[in-house]
PDB file of C-alpha atoms in Angstrom:
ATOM      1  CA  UNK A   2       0.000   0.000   0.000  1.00 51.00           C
ATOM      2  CA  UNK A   3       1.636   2.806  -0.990  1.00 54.00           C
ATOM      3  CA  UNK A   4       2.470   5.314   1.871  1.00 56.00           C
ATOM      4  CA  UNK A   5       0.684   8.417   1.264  1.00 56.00           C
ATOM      5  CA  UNK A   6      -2.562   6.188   1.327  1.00 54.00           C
ATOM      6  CA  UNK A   7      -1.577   4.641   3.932  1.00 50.00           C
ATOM      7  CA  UNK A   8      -1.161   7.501   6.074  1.00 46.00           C
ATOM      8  CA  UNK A   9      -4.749   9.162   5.463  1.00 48.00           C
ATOM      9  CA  UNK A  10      -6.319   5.658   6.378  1.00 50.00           C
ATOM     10  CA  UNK A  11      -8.420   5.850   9.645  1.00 52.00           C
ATOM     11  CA  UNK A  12      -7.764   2.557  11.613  1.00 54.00           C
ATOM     12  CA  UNK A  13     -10.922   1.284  12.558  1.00 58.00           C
ATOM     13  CA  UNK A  14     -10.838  -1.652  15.117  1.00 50.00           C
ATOM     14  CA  UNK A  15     -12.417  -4.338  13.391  1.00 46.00           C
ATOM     15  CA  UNK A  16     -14.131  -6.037  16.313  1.00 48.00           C
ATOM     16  CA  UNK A  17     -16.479  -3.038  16.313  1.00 60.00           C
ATOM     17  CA  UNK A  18     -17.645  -3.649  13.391  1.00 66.00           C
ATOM     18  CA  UNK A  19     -19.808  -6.244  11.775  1.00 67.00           C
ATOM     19  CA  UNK A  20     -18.160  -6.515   8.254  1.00 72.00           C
ATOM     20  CA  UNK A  21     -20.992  -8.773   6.180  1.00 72.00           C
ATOM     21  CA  UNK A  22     -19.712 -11.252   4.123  1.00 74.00           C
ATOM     22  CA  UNK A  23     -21.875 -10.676   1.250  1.00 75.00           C
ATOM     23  CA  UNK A  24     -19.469  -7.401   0.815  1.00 82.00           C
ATOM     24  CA  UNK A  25     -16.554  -9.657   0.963  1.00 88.00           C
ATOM     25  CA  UNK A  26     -15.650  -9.461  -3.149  1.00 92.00           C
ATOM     26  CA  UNK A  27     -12.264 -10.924  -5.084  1.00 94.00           C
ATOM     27  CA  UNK A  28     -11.583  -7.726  -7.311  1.00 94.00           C
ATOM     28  CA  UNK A  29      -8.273  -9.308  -9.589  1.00 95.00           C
ATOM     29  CA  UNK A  30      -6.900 -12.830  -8.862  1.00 95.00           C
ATOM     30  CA  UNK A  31      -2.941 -13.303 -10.875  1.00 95.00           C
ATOM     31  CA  UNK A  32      -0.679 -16.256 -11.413  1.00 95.00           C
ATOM     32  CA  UNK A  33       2.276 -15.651 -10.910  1.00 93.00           C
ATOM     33  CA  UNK A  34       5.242 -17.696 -12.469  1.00 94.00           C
ATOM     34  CA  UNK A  35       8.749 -18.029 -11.142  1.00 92.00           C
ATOM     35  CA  UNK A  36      10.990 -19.790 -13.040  1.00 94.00           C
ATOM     36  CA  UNK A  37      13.281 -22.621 -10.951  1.00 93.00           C
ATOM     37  CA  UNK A  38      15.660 -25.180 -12.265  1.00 92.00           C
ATOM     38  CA  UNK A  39      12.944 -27.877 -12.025  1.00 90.00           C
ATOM     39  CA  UNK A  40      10.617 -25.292 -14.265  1.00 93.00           C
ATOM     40  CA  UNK A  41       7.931 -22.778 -13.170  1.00 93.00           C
ATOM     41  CA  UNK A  42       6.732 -22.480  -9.427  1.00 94.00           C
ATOM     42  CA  UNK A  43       3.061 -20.824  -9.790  1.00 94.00           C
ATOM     43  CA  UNK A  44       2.075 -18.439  -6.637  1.00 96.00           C
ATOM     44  CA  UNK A  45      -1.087 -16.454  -6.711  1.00 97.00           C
ATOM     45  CA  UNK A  46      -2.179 -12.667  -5.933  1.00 96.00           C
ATOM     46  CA  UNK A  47      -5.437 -11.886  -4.740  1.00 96.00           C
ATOM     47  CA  UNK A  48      -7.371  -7.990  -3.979  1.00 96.00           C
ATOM     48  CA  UNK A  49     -10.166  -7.977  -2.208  1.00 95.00           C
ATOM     49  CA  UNK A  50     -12.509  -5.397  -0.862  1.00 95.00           C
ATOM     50  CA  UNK A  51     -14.304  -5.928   2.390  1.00 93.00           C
ATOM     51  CA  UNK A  52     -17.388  -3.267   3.693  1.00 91.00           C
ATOM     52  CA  UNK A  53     -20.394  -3.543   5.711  1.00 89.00           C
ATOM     53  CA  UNK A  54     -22.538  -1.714   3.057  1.00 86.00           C
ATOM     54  CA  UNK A  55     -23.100   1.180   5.501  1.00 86.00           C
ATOM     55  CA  UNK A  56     -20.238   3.520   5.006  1.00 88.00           C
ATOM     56  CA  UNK A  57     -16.895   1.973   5.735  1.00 90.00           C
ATOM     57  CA  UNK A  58     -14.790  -0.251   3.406  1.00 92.00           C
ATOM     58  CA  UNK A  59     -11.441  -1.324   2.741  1.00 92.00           C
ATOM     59  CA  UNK A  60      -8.841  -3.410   0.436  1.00 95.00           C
ATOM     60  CA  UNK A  61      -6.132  -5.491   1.117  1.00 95.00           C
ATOM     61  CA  UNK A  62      -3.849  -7.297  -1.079  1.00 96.00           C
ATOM     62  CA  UNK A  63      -2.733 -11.512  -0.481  1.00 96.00           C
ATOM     63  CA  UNK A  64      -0.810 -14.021  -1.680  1.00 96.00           C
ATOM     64  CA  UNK A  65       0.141 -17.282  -1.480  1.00 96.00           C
ATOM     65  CA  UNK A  66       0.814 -20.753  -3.677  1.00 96.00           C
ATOM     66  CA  UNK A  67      -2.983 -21.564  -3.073  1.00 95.00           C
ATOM     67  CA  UNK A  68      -6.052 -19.243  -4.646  1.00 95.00           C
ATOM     68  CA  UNK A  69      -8.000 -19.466  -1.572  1.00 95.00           C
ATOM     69  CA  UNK A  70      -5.035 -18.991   0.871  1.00 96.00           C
ATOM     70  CA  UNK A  71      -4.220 -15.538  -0.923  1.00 96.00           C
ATOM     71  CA  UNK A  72      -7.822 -14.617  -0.722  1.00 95.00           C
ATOM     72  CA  UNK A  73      -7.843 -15.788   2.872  1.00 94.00           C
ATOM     73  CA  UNK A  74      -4.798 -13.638   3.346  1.00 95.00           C
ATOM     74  CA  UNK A  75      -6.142 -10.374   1.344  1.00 95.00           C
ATOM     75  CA  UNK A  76      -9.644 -10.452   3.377  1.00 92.00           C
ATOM     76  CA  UNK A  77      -7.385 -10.195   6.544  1.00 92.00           C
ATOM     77  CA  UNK A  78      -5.344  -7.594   5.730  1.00 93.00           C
ATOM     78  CA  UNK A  79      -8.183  -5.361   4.080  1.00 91.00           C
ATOM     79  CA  UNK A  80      -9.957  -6.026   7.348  1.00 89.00           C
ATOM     80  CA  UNK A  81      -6.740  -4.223   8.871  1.00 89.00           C
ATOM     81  CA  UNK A  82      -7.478  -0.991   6.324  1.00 88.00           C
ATOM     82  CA  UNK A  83     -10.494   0.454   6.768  1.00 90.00           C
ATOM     83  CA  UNK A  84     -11.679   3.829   6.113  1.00 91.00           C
ATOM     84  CA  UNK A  85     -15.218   5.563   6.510  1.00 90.00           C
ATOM     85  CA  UNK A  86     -17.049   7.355   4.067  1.00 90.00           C
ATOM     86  CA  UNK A  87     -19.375  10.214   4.222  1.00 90.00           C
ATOM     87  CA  UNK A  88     -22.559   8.849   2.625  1.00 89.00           C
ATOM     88  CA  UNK A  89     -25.721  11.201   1.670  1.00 87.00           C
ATOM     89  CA  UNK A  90     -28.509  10.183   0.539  1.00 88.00           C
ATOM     90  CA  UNK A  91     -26.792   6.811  -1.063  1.00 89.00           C
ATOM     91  CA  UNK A  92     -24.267   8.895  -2.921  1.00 90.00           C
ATOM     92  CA  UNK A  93     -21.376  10.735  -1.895  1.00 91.00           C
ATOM     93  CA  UNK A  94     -21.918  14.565  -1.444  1.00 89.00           C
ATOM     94  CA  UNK A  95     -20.213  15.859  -4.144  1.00 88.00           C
ATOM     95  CA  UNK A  96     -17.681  15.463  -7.344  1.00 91.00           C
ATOM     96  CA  UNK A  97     -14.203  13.795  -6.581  1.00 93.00           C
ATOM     97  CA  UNK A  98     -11.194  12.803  -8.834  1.00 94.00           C
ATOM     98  CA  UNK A  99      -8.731  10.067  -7.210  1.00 93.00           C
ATOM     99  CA  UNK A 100      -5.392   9.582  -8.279  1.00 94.00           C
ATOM    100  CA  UNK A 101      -2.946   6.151  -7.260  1.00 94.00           C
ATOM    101  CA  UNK A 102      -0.105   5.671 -10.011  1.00 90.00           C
ATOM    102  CA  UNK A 103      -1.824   5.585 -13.009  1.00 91.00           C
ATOM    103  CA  UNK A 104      -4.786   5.106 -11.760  1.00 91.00           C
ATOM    104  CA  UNK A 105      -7.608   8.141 -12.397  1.00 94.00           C
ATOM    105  CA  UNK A 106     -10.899   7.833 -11.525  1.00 95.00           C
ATOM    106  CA  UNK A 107     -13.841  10.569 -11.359  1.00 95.00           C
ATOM    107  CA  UNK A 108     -16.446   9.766  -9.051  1.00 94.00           C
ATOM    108  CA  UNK A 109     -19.805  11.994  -9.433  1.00 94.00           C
ATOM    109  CA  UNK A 110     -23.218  12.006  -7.174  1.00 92.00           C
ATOM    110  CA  UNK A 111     -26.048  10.657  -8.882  1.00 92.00           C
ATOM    111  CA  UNK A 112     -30.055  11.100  -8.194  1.00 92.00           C
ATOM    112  CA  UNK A 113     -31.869   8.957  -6.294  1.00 91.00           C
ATOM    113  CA  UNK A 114     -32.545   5.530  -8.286  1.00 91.00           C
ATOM    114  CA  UNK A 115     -29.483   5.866 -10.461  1.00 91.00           C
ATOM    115  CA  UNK A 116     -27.568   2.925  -9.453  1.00 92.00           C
ATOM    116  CA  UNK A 117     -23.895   2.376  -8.869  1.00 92.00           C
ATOM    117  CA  UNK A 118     -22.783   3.124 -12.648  1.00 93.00           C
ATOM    118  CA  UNK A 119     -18.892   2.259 -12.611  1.00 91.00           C
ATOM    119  CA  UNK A 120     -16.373  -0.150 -13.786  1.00 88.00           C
ATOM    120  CA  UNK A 121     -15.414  -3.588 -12.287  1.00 83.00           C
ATOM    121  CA  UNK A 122     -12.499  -2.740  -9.904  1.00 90.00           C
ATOM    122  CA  UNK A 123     -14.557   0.550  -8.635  1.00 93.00           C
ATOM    123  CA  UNK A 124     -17.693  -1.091  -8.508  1.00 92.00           C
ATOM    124  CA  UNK A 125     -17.404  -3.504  -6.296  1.00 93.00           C
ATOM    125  CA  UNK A 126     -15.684  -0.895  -3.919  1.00 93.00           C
ATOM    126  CA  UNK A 127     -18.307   1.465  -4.155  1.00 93.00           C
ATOM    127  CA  UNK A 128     -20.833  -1.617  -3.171  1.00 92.00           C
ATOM    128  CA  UNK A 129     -19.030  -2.980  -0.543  1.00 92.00           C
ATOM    129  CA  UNK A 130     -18.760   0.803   0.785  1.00 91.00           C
ATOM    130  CA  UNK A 131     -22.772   0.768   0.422  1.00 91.00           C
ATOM    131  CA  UNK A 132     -22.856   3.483  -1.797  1.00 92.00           C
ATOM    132  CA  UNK A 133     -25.824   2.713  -3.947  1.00 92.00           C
ATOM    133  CA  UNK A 134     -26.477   5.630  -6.600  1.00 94.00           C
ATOM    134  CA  UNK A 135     -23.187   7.196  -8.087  1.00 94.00           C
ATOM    135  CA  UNK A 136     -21.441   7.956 -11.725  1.00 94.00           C
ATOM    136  CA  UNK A 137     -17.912   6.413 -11.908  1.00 93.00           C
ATOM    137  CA  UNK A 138     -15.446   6.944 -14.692  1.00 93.00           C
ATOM    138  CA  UNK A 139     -11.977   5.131 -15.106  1.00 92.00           C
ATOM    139  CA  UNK A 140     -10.240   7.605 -17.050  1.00 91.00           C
ATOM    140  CA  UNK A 141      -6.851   6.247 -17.412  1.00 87.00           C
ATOM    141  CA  UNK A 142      -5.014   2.407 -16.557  1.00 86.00           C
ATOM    142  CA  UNK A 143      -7.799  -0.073 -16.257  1.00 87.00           C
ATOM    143  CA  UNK A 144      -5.336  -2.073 -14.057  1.00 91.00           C
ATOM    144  CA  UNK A 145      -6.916  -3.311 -11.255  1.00 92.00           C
ATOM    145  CA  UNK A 146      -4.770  -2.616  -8.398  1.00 92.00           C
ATOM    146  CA  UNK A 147      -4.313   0.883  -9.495  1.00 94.00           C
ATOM    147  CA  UNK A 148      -8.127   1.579  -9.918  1.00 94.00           C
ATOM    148  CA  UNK A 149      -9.022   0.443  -6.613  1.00 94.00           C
ATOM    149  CA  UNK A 150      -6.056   2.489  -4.908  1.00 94.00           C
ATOM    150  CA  UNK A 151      -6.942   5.355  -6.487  1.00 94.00           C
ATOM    151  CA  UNK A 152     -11.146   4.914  -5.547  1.00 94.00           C
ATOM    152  CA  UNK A 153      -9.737   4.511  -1.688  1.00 94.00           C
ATOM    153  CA  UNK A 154      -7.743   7.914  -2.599  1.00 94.00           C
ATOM    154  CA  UNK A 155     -10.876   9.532  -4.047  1.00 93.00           C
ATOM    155  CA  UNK A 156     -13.370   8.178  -1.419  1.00 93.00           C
ATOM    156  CA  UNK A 157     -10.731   9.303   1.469  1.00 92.00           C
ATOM    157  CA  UNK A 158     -10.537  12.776  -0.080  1.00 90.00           C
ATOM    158  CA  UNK A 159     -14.634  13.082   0.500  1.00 88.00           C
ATOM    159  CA  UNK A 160     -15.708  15.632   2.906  1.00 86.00           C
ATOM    160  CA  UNK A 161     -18.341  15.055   4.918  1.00 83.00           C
ATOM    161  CA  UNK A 162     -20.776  18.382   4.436  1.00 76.00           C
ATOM    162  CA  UNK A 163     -21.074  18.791   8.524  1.00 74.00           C
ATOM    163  CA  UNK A 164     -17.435  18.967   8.599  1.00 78.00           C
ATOM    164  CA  UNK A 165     -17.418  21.458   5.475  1.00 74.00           C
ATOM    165  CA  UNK A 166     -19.887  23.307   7.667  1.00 75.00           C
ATOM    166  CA  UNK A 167     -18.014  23.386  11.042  1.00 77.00           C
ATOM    167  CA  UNK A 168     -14.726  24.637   9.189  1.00 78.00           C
ATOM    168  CA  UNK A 169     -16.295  27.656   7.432  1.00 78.00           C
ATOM    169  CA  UNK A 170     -18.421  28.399  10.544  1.00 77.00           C
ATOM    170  CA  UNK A 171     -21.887  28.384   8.487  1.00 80.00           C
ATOM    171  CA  UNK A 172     -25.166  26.260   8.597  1.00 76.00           C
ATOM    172  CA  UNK A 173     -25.583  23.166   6.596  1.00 70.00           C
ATOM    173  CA  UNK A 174     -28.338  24.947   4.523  1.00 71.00           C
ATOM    174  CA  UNK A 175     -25.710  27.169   3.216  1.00 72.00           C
ATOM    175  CA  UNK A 176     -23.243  24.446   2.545  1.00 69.00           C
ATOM    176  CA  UNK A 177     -26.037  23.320   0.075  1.00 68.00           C
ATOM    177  CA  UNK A 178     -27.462  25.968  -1.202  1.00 67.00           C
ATOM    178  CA  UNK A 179     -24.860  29.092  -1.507  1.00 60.00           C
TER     179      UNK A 179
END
């Protein structure tokens, strides 16, 4: 995880939190070959996103010489990387771009009913977060890895509009509505 990510991550202790399995999703599986003197020694990489469909998600990357060990091993460390996000209204409150290598994704509020409209590797973030009506572009590498790093960077950059509030000292109503 790469550390400027890593140090905007809220720890979360996951025994408060009742992370639902059905929000447990295997973004990218790779096999990975190493050649050895006796041939090629396959391992495996797994990402995985973990939420509880209410606000607060995370990733985590595994591996191991076994699919479901690396899976095993990327639920547990996303587990160990969660962040919260401000939800309104089933969307996010307003228009974010997120950035990880080269990685770019634009995530956009969308009316109620919309649905989660977004590629693979952002989807099933945006799900697990529980973020159900939102307009997602990938608008450069449609590597996996880098997609989902850079939704975590655009979902961490998301302000919360009581926060937004509190900082410029004026009512929600004017947050909203100039």
């Amino acid at each position: 995880m790469n550390a400027n990510i890593k140090s905007r991550i809220v720890r979360i202790g996951e025994t408060k939190i009742d992370l639902k399995p059905e929000y447990e999703k295997v973004v990218a599986i790779h096999r990975v070959a190493k050649v050895v003197k006796g041939g090629r020694r396959f391992s495996f990489s797994a990402i995985v996103v973990v939420g509880n469909g209410d606000g607060i998600v995370g990733y985590g990357l595994g591996k191991a010489n076994e699919v479901t060990d690396a899976i095993a091993k990327g639920v547990e460390e996303a587990k160990k990387n969660l962040i919260r996000v401000p939800i309104m209204k089933n969307t996010i409150p307003h228009e974010i771009l997120g950035k990880f290598g080269g990685g770019l994704v634009l995530l956009k509020p969308a009316a109620a009913g919309t649905g989660v409209i977004a590629g693979g590797a952002m989807r099933a973030v945006l799900e697990a977060a529980g973020i159900k009506d939102v307009l997602a572009k990938s608008k450069a590498s449609s590597n996996a890895h880098n997609v989902v790093k850079a939704t975590f960077d655009a979902l961490l950059r998301v302000k919360a509009p009581h926060m937004v509030a509190m900082q410029r000292q004026i009512s929600m109503n004017k947050v909203f509505n100039g």
